Amino acid sequence: MRLSHYFLPTLKENPAEAQIASHRLMLRAGMVRQGAAGIYTWLPLGLRVLKKIEQIVREEQDRAGAIEVLMPTIQSADLWQESGRYEDYGKEMLRITDRHGRESLYGPTNEELITDIFRREVHSYKDLPKNLYHIQWKFRDEIRPRFGVMRGREFLMKDAYSFDLTAEDGVNSYNAMFVAYLRTFARLGLKAIPMRADTGPIGGDLSHEFLIIADTGESEVFFDKEFLTMEAPVDTPDSDAGLQKIVDTWTKPYAATEEMHDADKAAGAGELVSGRGIEVGHIFFFGDKYSKPMKASVQGPDGKPTNVQMGSYGIGVSRLVGGIIEASHDENGIIWPESVAPYKVGLMNLGAKSEDCTAACDTLYAELQAAGIEVLYDDTKDGAGAKFANMDLIGLPWQIALGPRGLKNGAVELKNRATGEKTEVATADIVKQLAA
Ligand code: 5CA
């Protein structure tokens, strides 16, 4: 993409309304703009990151055997009356009345709707287990939307719903999602800690939150200090063996944390430290909480109708954009893990006034594209200082600078955004090096 053709409204100054780094940087890097309290437009750069996160979440759900559907944002109030949650959910639910006076709502979550679909279509235990998920916008009329996309009113969530015949099978489905979450967050370059959690308005008695540690998090957590020294799995090779190693490492200190999840025990345990966490995922097993009142049953092996055992599994896809920035930035801007970076490479023409330099940059841009490398090409007439600052702000993993001096030497300057390391690379070799 040529920057001169793009829509990237970056800001030089810190916006006054932003209290935390991710909110500030998302506004400054031209990723989002607020439409109304807690409701955002995703601008091109932000949208690319959102889509990449969504795709990693999708791949790991698919890998775990979940099947994608797409449910609507607007739901009928009837189903929520059946489950008993219509009144219980309270003011967070945005209620809508249509022209015929029918009560509807903008879905804050989808247990009722998916249970309705399931009970209409599935009638035999032979069709179990099933896990259906979708990635769809939700609305919760949060009393204090804040921190940009971290606590929005409209937000993108992946929610999966499992259906099993027995509680034992249901817990197996729960565990499969647990592992899928560890893999997902590892691929996103995050250290996400699973913690025992309250079930809140979703209900049930087995639940884990997945938290990333950041000072700006909203939950207080106690965790094994081994987590702090563990290497963040940035740029994890997307291989089964590589990911399995991460899952294994994480389940070890996780087991220790699990033992001591309540504060009483945590207070006596020297190895535990306290910190603040951002909840990026939450999983629940709640048995027949919805299947019973909504009569979602299948015929069991004994021929008798049996209420299905259900769980639900959420990931805050739009919250993750902010969460990843909280976990990975410096004073100059964002540092994207390669897996979710909006572009892998930023190419800067530092001699935009010279025809030769522009021709060389144009050629390099075409070669990078031909090699399938995602590249944002700063072909504008801005000065070098402004170009460097902008690239650091938007946080692409690799920066290539080509100016008149490099042109003479047949070399470009390659900078690694995460380490700051700069190297001279022969122009002839750069595409091969970045494609590797
Ligand atoms: N039905 C269950 C699981 S599918 C559910 O709704 N769980 S939840 O309430 O915990 O939400 C799932 C995830 O959505 C949370 O872990 C969080 O990452 C994200 N989320 C929840 N509320 C917001 C919000 N106001 N803004 C941004 N993300 C949110």
Short mmCIF file of C-alpha atoms and ligand atoms in Angstrom, two decimals:
data_model
loop_
_atom_site.label_atom_id
_atom_site.label_comp_id
_atom_site.label_asym_id
_atom_site.label_seq_id
_atom_site.Cartn_x
_atom_site.Cartn_y
_atom_site.Cartn_z
CA MET A 1 0.00 0.00 0.00
CA ARG A 2 1.28 3.45 -0.91
CA LEU A 3 0.88 5.85 2.00
CA SER A 4 -0.01 8.63 -0.46
CA HIS A 5 -3.12 6.62 -1.47
CA TYR A 6 -3.94 5.38 2.02
CA PHE A 7 -6.14 6.70 4.80
CA LEU A 8 -3.87 6.96 7.83
CA PRO A 9 -4.75 10.04 9.90
CA THR A 10 -1.97 9.97 12.52
CA LEU A 11 -1.78 12.52 15.34
CA LYS A 12 1.40 14.18 16.60
CA GLU A 13 -0.04 15.18 19.95
CA ASN A 14 -1.40 12.97 22.70
CA PRO A 15 -5.21 13.17 22.70
CA ALA A 16 -6.47 14.52 26.01
CA GLU A 17 -9.26 11.94 26.37
CA ALA A 18 -6.90 8.95 26.43
CA GLN A 19 -5.75 7.79 29.87
CA ILE A 20 -3.85 4.64 28.94
CA ALA A 21 -1.12 3.85 26.41
CA SER A 22 -3.16 1.62 24.11
CA HIS A 23 -6.00 4.12 23.79
CA ARG A 24 -3.54 6.96 23.18
CA LEU A 25 -1.57 4.98 20.60
CA MET A 26 -4.63 3.66 18.76
CA LEU A 27 -5.85 7.23 18.30
CA ARG A 28 -2.40 8.59 17.40
CA ALA A 29 -1.69 5.75 14.95
CA GLY A 30 -4.97 6.43 13.16
CA MET A 31 -6.46 3.02 14.00
CA VAL A 32 -9.82 4.03 15.46
CA ARG A 33 -12.05 7.02 16.02
CA GLN A 34 -14.85 7.25 18.56
CA GLY A 35 -18.37 7.61 17.16
CA ALA A 36 -20.22 7.77 20.49
CA ALA A 37 -19.25 6.75 24.04
CA GLY A 38 -17.70 3.28 23.78
CA ILE A 39 -18.52 2.93 20.06
CA TYR A 40 -15.74 3.04 17.49
CA THR A 41 -15.08 3.25 13.78
CA TRP A 42 -12.19 1.02 12.75
CA LEU A 43 -9.96 2.90 10.33
CA PRO A 44 -7.92 0.91 7.76
CA LEU A 45 -4.82 0.28 9.90
CA GLY A 46 -6.87 -0.76 12.94
CA LEU A 47 -9.14 -2.91 10.85
CA ARG A 48 -6.20 -4.89 9.46
CA VAL A 49 -5.04 -5.74 12.99
CA LEU A 50 -8.58 -6.62 14.09
CA LYS A 51 -8.95 -8.96 11.09
CA LYS A 52 -5.61 -10.65 11.77
CA ILE A 53 -6.52 -11.32 15.39
CA GLU A 54 -9.92 -12.57 14.27
CA GLN A 55 -8.26 -14.97 11.82
CA ILE A 56 -5.89 -16.44 14.42
CA VAL A 57 -8.81 -16.90 16.81
CA ARG A 58 -10.78 -18.57 13.99
CA GLU A 59 -7.94 -20.93 13.02
CA GLU A 60 -7.51 -22.14 16.59
CA GLN A 61 -11.25 -22.63 17.07
CA ASP A 62 -11.40 -24.62 13.83
CA ARG A 63 -8.37 -26.65 14.87
CA ALA A 64 -10.10 -27.53 18.15
CA GLY A 65 -13.13 -28.81 16.21
CA ALA A 66 -15.50 -25.88 16.70
CA ILE A 67 -17.65 -24.96 13.70
CA GLU A 68 -18.24 -21.39 12.57
CA VAL A 69 -21.71 -19.88 12.16
CA LEU A 70 -22.87 -16.26 12.15
CA MET A 71 -25.76 -15.25 14.36
CA PRO A 72 -27.41 -11.84 14.08
CA THR A 73 -26.73 -8.88 16.37
CA ILE A 74 -30.44 -8.32 17.06
CA GLN A 75 -32.28 -10.98 19.05
CA SER A 76 -35.88 -11.49 20.06
CA ALA A 77 -36.70 -10.85 23.73
CA ASP A 78 -38.84 -14.04 23.82
CA LEU A 79 -35.85 -16.35 24.07
CA TRP A 80 -34.42 -14.38 26.97
CA GLN A 81 -37.75 -14.55 28.74
CA GLU A 82 -37.61 -18.33 28.39
CA SER A 83 -34.18 -18.57 30.02
CA GLY A 84 -35.16 -16.07 32.71
CA ARG A 85 -32.35 -13.67 31.84
CA TYR A 86 -34.44 -10.91 30.24
CA GLU A 87 -35.09 -9.22 33.58
CA ASP A 88 -31.89 -10.41 35.28
CA TYR A 89 -29.51 -8.90 32.76
CA GLY A 90 -30.47 -5.39 33.80
CA LYS A 91 -29.44 -2.09 32.32
CA GLU A 92 -26.44 -3.43 30.42
CA MET A 93 -28.82 -4.86 27.86
CA LEU A 94 -29.84 -2.51 25.06
CA ARG A 95 -33.53 -3.11 24.56
CA ILE A 96 -35.17 -2.24 21.25
CA THR A 97 -38.83 -2.09 20.27
CA ASP A 98 -39.60 -2.41 16.55
CA ARG A 99 -42.42 -0.70 14.60
CA HIS A 100 -44.81 -3.57 15.44
CA GLY A 101 -44.13 -3.16 19.14
CA ARG A 102 -42.07 -6.38 19.30
CA GLU A 103 -39.42 -6.39 21.98
CA SER A 104 -35.91 -7.16 20.83
CA LEU A 105 -32.41 -6.51 22.03
CA TYR A 106 -28.90 -6.01 20.71
CA GLY A 107 -27.19 -9.22 21.81
CA PRO A 108 -24.71 -8.93 24.71
CA THR A 109 -23.99 -12.69 24.33
CA ASN A 110 -25.70 -15.63 22.57
CA GLU A 111 -26.48 -18.54 24.92
CA GLU A 112 -30.23 -18.26 24.30
CA LEU A 113 -30.07 -17.89 20.52
CA ILE A 114 -27.67 -20.81 20.03
CA THR A 115 -29.68 -23.01 22.40
CA ASP A 116 -32.76 -22.25 20.31
CA ILE A 117 -30.95 -23.21 17.10
CA PHE A 118 -29.62 -26.37 18.68
CA ARG A 119 -32.97 -27.57 20.03
CA ARG A 120 -34.65 -27.14 16.66
CA GLU A 121 -32.03 -29.03 14.69
CA VAL A 122 -30.35 -31.65 16.89
CA HIS A 123 -32.36 -34.51 18.38
CA SER A 124 -30.05 -37.43 18.97
CA TYR A 125 -27.02 -38.04 21.18
CA LYS A 126 -25.41 -39.47 18.04
CA ASP A 127 -24.96 -35.92 16.74
CA LEU A 128 -22.94 -34.92 19.81
CA PRO A 129 -20.54 -33.44 20.69
CA LYS A 130 -21.04 -30.14 18.86
CA ASN A 131 -19.30 -26.83 19.35
CA LEU A 132 -20.60 -23.86 17.37
CA TYR A 133 -18.97 -20.44 17.40
CA HIS A 134 -19.26 -17.07 15.78
CA ILE A 135 -17.32 -13.82 15.68
CA GLN A 136 -19.84 -11.03 15.93
CA TRP A 137 -20.37 -7.59 17.40
CA LYS A 138 -21.95 -7.42 20.83
CA PHE A 139 -23.46 -4.54 22.72
CA ARG A 140 -23.36 -3.98 26.47
CA ASP A 141 -24.48 -0.65 27.79
CA GLU A 142 -21.51 -0.43 30.15
CA ILE A 143 -22.00 2.19 32.85
CA ARG A 144 -18.42 3.42 32.34
CA PRO A 145 -17.10 2.65 28.89
CA ARG A 146 -13.42 3.56 29.03
CA PHE A 147 -9.90 2.95 27.86
CA GLY A 148 -10.92 2.99 24.21
CA VAL A 149 -11.70 -0.45 22.79
CA MET A 150 -10.76 -2.15 26.06
CA ARG A 151 -14.12 -1.50 27.64
CA GLY A 152 -16.41 -0.51 24.83
CA ARG A 153 -20.16 -0.64 24.58
CA GLU A 154 -20.02 -2.18 21.11
CA PHE A 155 -17.23 -4.76 20.86
CA LEU A 156 -16.23 -7.76 18.77
CA MET A 157 -16.35 -11.10 20.54
CA LYS A 158 -15.71 -14.67 19.56
CA ASP A 159 -18.20 -16.81 21.40
CA ALA A 160 -18.35 -20.59 21.17
CA TYR A 161 -20.98 -22.90 22.64
CA SER A 162 -20.47 -26.60 23.33
CA PHE A 163 -23.17 -29.27 23.58
CA ASP A 164 -22.54 -32.68 25.12
CA LEU A 165 -24.53 -35.60 26.43
CA THR A 166 -22.84 -35.98 29.80
CA ALA A 167 -21.15 -33.61 32.23
CA GLU A 168 -17.93 -35.57 31.79
CA ASP A 169 -18.00 -35.03 28.03
CA GLY A 170 -18.87 -31.38 28.68
CA VAL A 171 -15.74 -30.94 30.79
CA ASN A 172 -13.71 -32.53 27.98
CA SER A 173 -15.09 -29.93 25.58
CA TYR A 174 -14.22 -27.26 28.14
CA ASN A 175 -10.65 -28.55 28.38
CA ALA A 176 -10.28 -28.57 24.58
CA MET A 177 -11.24 -24.88 24.53
CA PHE A 178 -8.83 -24.21 27.42
CA VAL A 179 -5.94 -25.54 25.33
CA ALA A 180 -7.19 -23.71 22.22
CA TYR A 181 -7.04 -20.49 24.24
CA LEU A 182 -3.45 -21.09 25.34
CA ARG A 183 -2.50 -21.67 21.71
CA THR A 184 -4.43 -18.62 20.52
CA PHE A 185 -2.86 -16.21 22.99
CA ALA A 186 0.63 -17.66 22.35
CA ARG A 187 0.19 -17.01 18.63
CA LEU A 188 -0.86 -13.44 19.44
CA GLY A 189 2.46 -12.98 21.26
CA LEU A 190 0.77 -12.72 24.66
CA LYS A 191 1.43 -14.18 28.07
CA ALA A 192 -2.14 -14.94 29.08
CA ILE A 193 -2.61 -16.47 32.52
CA PRO A 194 -5.62 -18.73 33.13
CA MET A 195 -7.29 -18.07 36.49
CA ARG A 196 -10.27 -19.60 38.24
CA ALA A 197 -13.12 -17.13 38.01
CA ASP A 198 -16.62 -16.24 39.11
CA THR A 199 -19.29 -17.06 36.57
CA GLY A 200 -21.34 -13.84 36.97
CA PRO A 201 -24.41 -13.41 34.76
CA ILE A 202 -23.43 -16.33 32.49
CA GLY A 203 -23.84 -18.81 35.37
CA GLY A 204 -22.50 -22.31 36.12
CA ASP A 205 -19.83 -23.50 38.46
CA LEU A 206 -16.67 -24.02 36.40
CA SER A 207 -15.01 -21.02 34.86
CA HIS A 208 -11.61 -19.58 33.95
CA GLU A 209 -10.56 -16.12 32.91
CA PHE A 210 -7.49 -15.58 30.74
CA LEU A 211 -5.62 -12.47 31.84
CA ILE A 212 -2.68 -10.58 30.46
CA ILE A 213 -0.63 -8.74 33.02
CA ALA A 214 -0.61 -4.95 32.59
CA ASP A 215 -0.62 -2.10 35.10
CA THR A 216 -3.76 -0.72 33.50
CA GLY A 217 -5.72 -3.96 33.95
CA GLU A 218 -9.03 -3.87 35.75
CA SER A 219 -8.68 -7.07 37.79
CA GLU A 220 -6.30 -7.74 40.69
CA VAL A 221 -4.57 -11.09 40.29
CA PHE A 222 -2.12 -13.30 42.19
CA PHE A 223 0.17 -15.39 40.08
CA ASP A 224 3.28 -17.53 40.24
CA LYS A 225 6.24 -15.25 39.75
CA GLU A 226 7.67 -17.75 37.25
CA PHE A 227 5.23 -16.21 34.78
CA LEU A 228 7.14 -12.93 34.85
CA THR A 229 10.44 -14.44 33.82
CA MET A 230 8.98 -16.69 31.16
CA GLU A 231 9.78 -15.51 27.69
CA ALA A 232 6.87 -13.96 25.85
CA PRO A 233 6.14 -16.25 22.92
CA VAL A 234 6.48 -13.55 20.27
CA ASP A 235 6.93 -14.88 16.74
CA THR A 236 6.12 -18.40 17.77
CA PRO A 237 6.67 -20.71 14.85
CA ASP A 238 3.27 -21.78 13.67
CA SER A 239 4.09 -25.45 14.09
CA ASP A 240 2.30 -27.98 16.24
CA ALA A 241 5.47 -28.91 18.07
CA GLY A 242 6.38 -25.29 18.81
CA LEU A 243 2.94 -24.45 20.12
CA GLN A 244 2.66 -27.64 22.13
CA LYS A 245 5.89 -26.73 23.93
CA ILE A 246 4.37 -23.41 24.97
CA VAL A 247 1.17 -25.07 26.14
CA ASP A 248 3.23 -27.54 28.23
CA THR A 249 5.38 -24.80 29.79
CA TRP A 250 2.35 -22.75 30.63
CA THR A 251 0.34 -25.50 32.19
CA LYS A 252 3.15 -26.06 34.74
CA PRO A 253 3.10 -22.66 36.57
CA TYR A 254 -0.58 -22.58 35.78
CA ALA A 255 -1.07 -25.65 37.96
CA ALA A 256 0.65 -23.86 40.85
CA THR A 257 -1.53 -20.81 40.39
CA GLU A 258 -4.64 -22.95 40.24
CA GLU A 259 -3.78 -24.45 43.61
CA MET A 260 -3.68 -21.03 45.20
CA HIS A 261 -6.27 -19.10 43.30
CA ASP A 262 -7.92 -17.61 46.31
CA ALA A 263 -6.41 -14.66 48.09
CA ASP A 264 -6.18 -16.38 51.51
CA LYS A 265 -3.86 -19.03 50.25
CA ALA A 266 -2.05 -16.53 48.03
CA ALA A 267 -1.21 -14.33 51.05
CA GLY A 268 0.83 -17.21 52.68
CA ALA A 269 2.63 -18.25 49.49
CA GLY A 270 5.96 -16.52 49.02
CA GLU A 271 6.27 -17.42 45.37
CA LEU A 272 3.12 -15.58 44.39
CA VAL A 273 3.08 -11.93 43.37
CA SER A 274 0.12 -9.68 42.85
CA GLY A 275 -0.51 -7.59 39.79
CA ARG A 276 -3.21 -6.27 37.55
CA GLY A 277 -4.70 -8.12 34.63
CA ILE A 278 -6.72 -7.47 31.47
CA GLU A 279 -9.32 -10.17 30.85
CA VAL A 280 -8.99 -11.23 27.22
CA GLY A 281 -10.96 -14.46 27.42
CA HIS A 282 -13.45 -16.19 29.68
CA ILE A 283 -14.73 -19.78 29.55
CA PHE A 284 -17.68 -21.33 31.36
CA PHE A 285 -19.16 -24.78 31.91
CA PHE A 286 -22.75 -24.48 33.13
CA GLY A 287 -24.36 -27.88 32.48
CA ASP A 288 -28.11 -27.55 31.94
CA LYS A 289 -28.56 -23.91 33.04
CA TYR A 290 -30.01 -23.01 29.63
CA SER A 291 -30.93 -26.42 28.20
CA LYS A 292 -33.30 -27.12 31.09
CA PRO A 293 -35.53 -24.01 30.98
CA MET A 294 -35.33 -23.89 27.19
CA LYS A 295 -35.91 -27.63 26.82
CA ALA A 296 -32.92 -28.40 24.67
CA SER A 297 -32.73 -32.16 24.91
CA VAL A 298 -31.55 -35.05 22.77
CA GLN A 299 -32.56 -38.66 22.80
CA GLY A 300 -29.94 -40.52 24.87
CA PRO A 301 -28.65 -44.07 24.21
CA ASP A 302 -31.43 -45.34 26.51
CA GLY A 303 -34.07 -43.67 24.31
CA LYS A 304 -34.93 -41.09 26.97
CA PRO A 305 -34.76 -37.31 26.37
CA THR A 306 -31.74 -35.83 28.15
CA ASN A 307 -30.99 -32.12 28.62
CA VAL A 308 -27.68 -31.31 26.97
CA GLN A 309 -24.65 -30.17 28.95
CA MET A 310 -23.39 -26.81 27.75
CA GLY A 311 -20.42 -24.49 28.03
CA SER A 312 -19.64 -21.10 26.50
CA TYR A 313 -16.28 -19.65 25.58
CA GLY A 314 -15.58 -15.97 24.89
CA ILE A 315 -12.60 -14.06 23.53
CA GLY A 316 -12.60 -10.26 23.41
CA VAL A 317 -11.33 -9.80 19.84
CA SER A 318 -11.53 -5.99 19.76
CA ARG A 319 -10.26 -5.75 23.37
CA LEU A 320 -7.22 -7.78 22.29
CA VAL A 321 -6.11 -5.00 19.92
CA GLY A 322 -5.72 -2.71 22.94
CA GLY A 323 -4.41 -5.54 25.12
CA ILE A 324 -1.60 -6.40 22.71
CA ILE A 325 -0.57 -2.73 22.59
CA GLU A 326 -0.58 -2.51 26.41
CA ALA A 327 1.76 -5.51 26.43
CA SER A 328 3.98 -4.30 23.57
CA HIS A 329 4.88 -0.62 23.12
CA ASP A 330 7.57 1.89 24.02
CA GLU A 331 7.76 5.70 24.31
CA ASN A 332 7.81 6.04 20.51
CA GLY A 333 4.81 3.91 19.71
CA ILE A 334 3.41 0.46 19.10
CA ILE A 335 5.57 -2.66 18.63
CA TRP A 336 3.42 -5.21 16.80
CA PRO A 337 4.15 -8.91 17.08
CA GLU A 338 4.57 -10.09 13.50
CA SER A 339 1.49 -12.34 13.66
CA VAL A 340 -0.91 -9.39 13.98
CA ALA A 341 1.06 -6.50 12.46
CA PRO A 342 -1.01 -4.52 9.95
CA TYR A 343 1.95 -4.74 7.53
CA LYS A 344 5.17 -6.65 8.01
CA VAL A 345 7.40 -3.97 6.50
CA GLY A 346 7.41 -0.19 6.23
CA LEU A 347 9.42 1.11 3.28
CA MET A 348 10.52 4.75 3.49
CA ASN A 349 11.68 6.76 0.51
CA LEU A 350 14.10 9.25 2.07
CA GLY A 351 14.81 10.88 -1.27
CA ALA A 352 11.31 11.56 -2.52
CA LYS A 353 12.55 14.64 -4.36
CA SER A 354 15.11 12.64 -6.35
CA GLU A 355 13.86 10.77 -9.41
CA ASP A 356 16.52 8.07 -9.09
CA CYS A 357 15.79 7.38 -5.46
CA THR A 358 12.05 7.30 -6.11
CA ALA A 359 12.56 4.88 -9.01
CA ALA A 360 14.69 2.61 -6.80
CA CYS A 361 12.07 2.69 -4.03
CA ASP A 362 9.26 1.99 -6.49
CA THR A 363 11.18 -1.04 -7.79
CA LEU A 364 11.85 -2.34 -4.29
CA TYR A 365 8.18 -1.85 -3.40
CA ALA A 366 7.11 -3.88 -6.43
CA GLU A 367 9.61 -6.64 -5.59
CA LEU A 368 8.45 -6.86 -1.98
CA GLN A 369 4.85 -7.12 -3.12
CA ALA A 370 5.72 -9.74 -5.73
CA ALA A 371 7.35 -11.80 -2.96
CA GLY A 372 4.05 -11.71 -1.05
CA ILE A 373 5.40 -9.44 1.71
CA GLU A 374 2.87 -7.01 3.18
CA VAL A 375 4.45 -3.59 2.83
CA LEU A 376 3.36 -0.04 3.59
CA TYR A 377 5.33 2.31 1.36
CA ASP A 378 5.87 5.84 2.62
CA ASP A 379 6.13 7.51 -0.80
CA THR A 380 5.11 10.94 0.53
CA LYS A 381 7.17 14.12 0.39
CA ASP A 382 7.43 14.34 4.20
CA GLY A 383 10.87 14.85 5.73
CA ALA A 384 12.97 11.92 6.99
CA GLY A 385 12.37 12.79 10.66
CA ALA A 386 8.61 12.74 10.25
CA LYS A 387 8.77 9.45 8.33
CA PHE A 388 10.88 7.74 11.00
CA ALA A 389 8.63 8.99 13.80
CA ASN A 390 5.51 7.85 11.98
CA MET A 391 6.93 4.38 11.35
CA ASP A 392 7.89 3.98 15.01
CA LEU A 393 4.41 5.14 16.02
CA ILE A 394 2.52 2.62 13.88
CA GLY A 395 4.91 -0.12 14.96
CA LEU A 396 5.48 -2.30 11.87
CA PRO A 397 8.03 -5.05 12.72
CA TRP A 398 10.55 -4.04 10.00
CA GLN A 399 11.50 -0.66 8.60
CA ILE A 400 13.47 -0.17 5.39
CA ALA A 401 14.96 3.26 4.73
CA LEU A 402 16.32 4.02 1.28
CA GLY A 403 17.81 7.45 0.57
CA PRO A 404 20.31 8.99 -1.85
CA ARG A 405 23.30 7.73 0.19
CA GLY A 406 22.05 4.15 0.23
CA LEU A 407 21.29 4.40 -3.45
CA LYS A 408 24.96 5.21 -4.11
CA ASN A 409 26.14 2.25 -1.96
CA GLY A 410 23.52 -0.19 -3.25
CA ALA A 411 22.28 -0.71 0.32
CA VAL A 412 19.24 -0.02 2.46
CA GLU A 413 19.00 0.46 6.22
CA LEU A 414 16.89 -2.22 7.87
CA LYS A 415 15.54 -1.58 11.38
CA ASN A 416 13.97 -4.09 13.70
CA ARG A 417 11.22 -2.17 15.53
CA ALA A 418 11.26 -4.43 18.60
CA THR A 419 15.02 -4.37 19.28
CA GLY A 420 15.86 -1.07 17.58
CA GLU A 421 18.75 -2.84 15.86
CA LYS A 422 19.77 -1.31 12.52
CA THR A 423 21.72 -3.13 9.81
CA GLU A 424 22.90 -2.25 6.32
CA VAL A 425 21.62 -4.76 3.81
CA ALA A 426 22.50 -4.92 0.13
CA THR A 427 19.44 -3.79 -1.83
CA ALA A 428 19.74 -6.94 -3.92
CA ASP A 429 19.36 -9.15 -0.79
CA ILE A 430 16.65 -7.38 1.16
CA VAL A 431 13.63 -9.11 -0.36
CA LYS A 432 15.12 -12.56 0.18
CA GLN A 433 16.05 -11.71 3.77
CA LEU A 434 12.55 -10.48 4.67
CA ALA A 435 10.79 -13.32 2.87
CA ALA A 436 12.72 -15.88 4.95
N1 5CA B 1 -21.06 -15.82 26.88
C1 5CA B 1 -19.83 -15.75 27.60
C2 5CA B 1 -18.75 -16.49 26.91
S1 5CA B 1 -18.99 -16.59 25.22
C3 5CA B 1 -19.45 -14.27 27.77
O1 5CA B 1 -20.11 -13.40 27.30
N2 5CA B 1 -18.37 -14.06 28.49
S2 5CA B 1 -17.80 -12.64 28.94
O2 5CA B 1 -18.84 -11.80 29.41
O3 5CA B 1 -16.75 -12.88 29.86
O4 5CA B 1 -17.21 -11.93 27.66
C4 5CA B 1 -16.19 -12.59 26.92
C5 5CA B 1 -15.02 -11.66 26.64
O5 5CA B 1 -15.47 -10.50 25.94
C6 5CA B 1 -14.35 -11.10 27.88
O6 5CA B 1 -13.39 -12.00 28.40
C7 5CA B 1 -13.71 -9.82 27.37
O7 5CA B 1 -12.43 -10.12 26.80
C8 5CA B 1 -14.66 -9.39 26.27
N3 5CA B 1 -15.50 -8.27 26.73
C9 5CA B 1 -16.51 -8.31 27.63
N4 5CA B 1 -17.03 -7.09 27.82
C10 5CA B 1 -16.34 -6.23 27.01
C11 5CA B 1 -16.40 -4.82 26.73
N5 5CA B 1 -17.30 -4.05 27.34
N6 5CA B 1 -15.53 -4.31 25.84
C12 5CA B 1 -14.62 -5.09 25.22
N7 5CA B 1 -14.52 -6.41 25.42
C13 5CA B 1 -15.36 -6.99 26.30
#
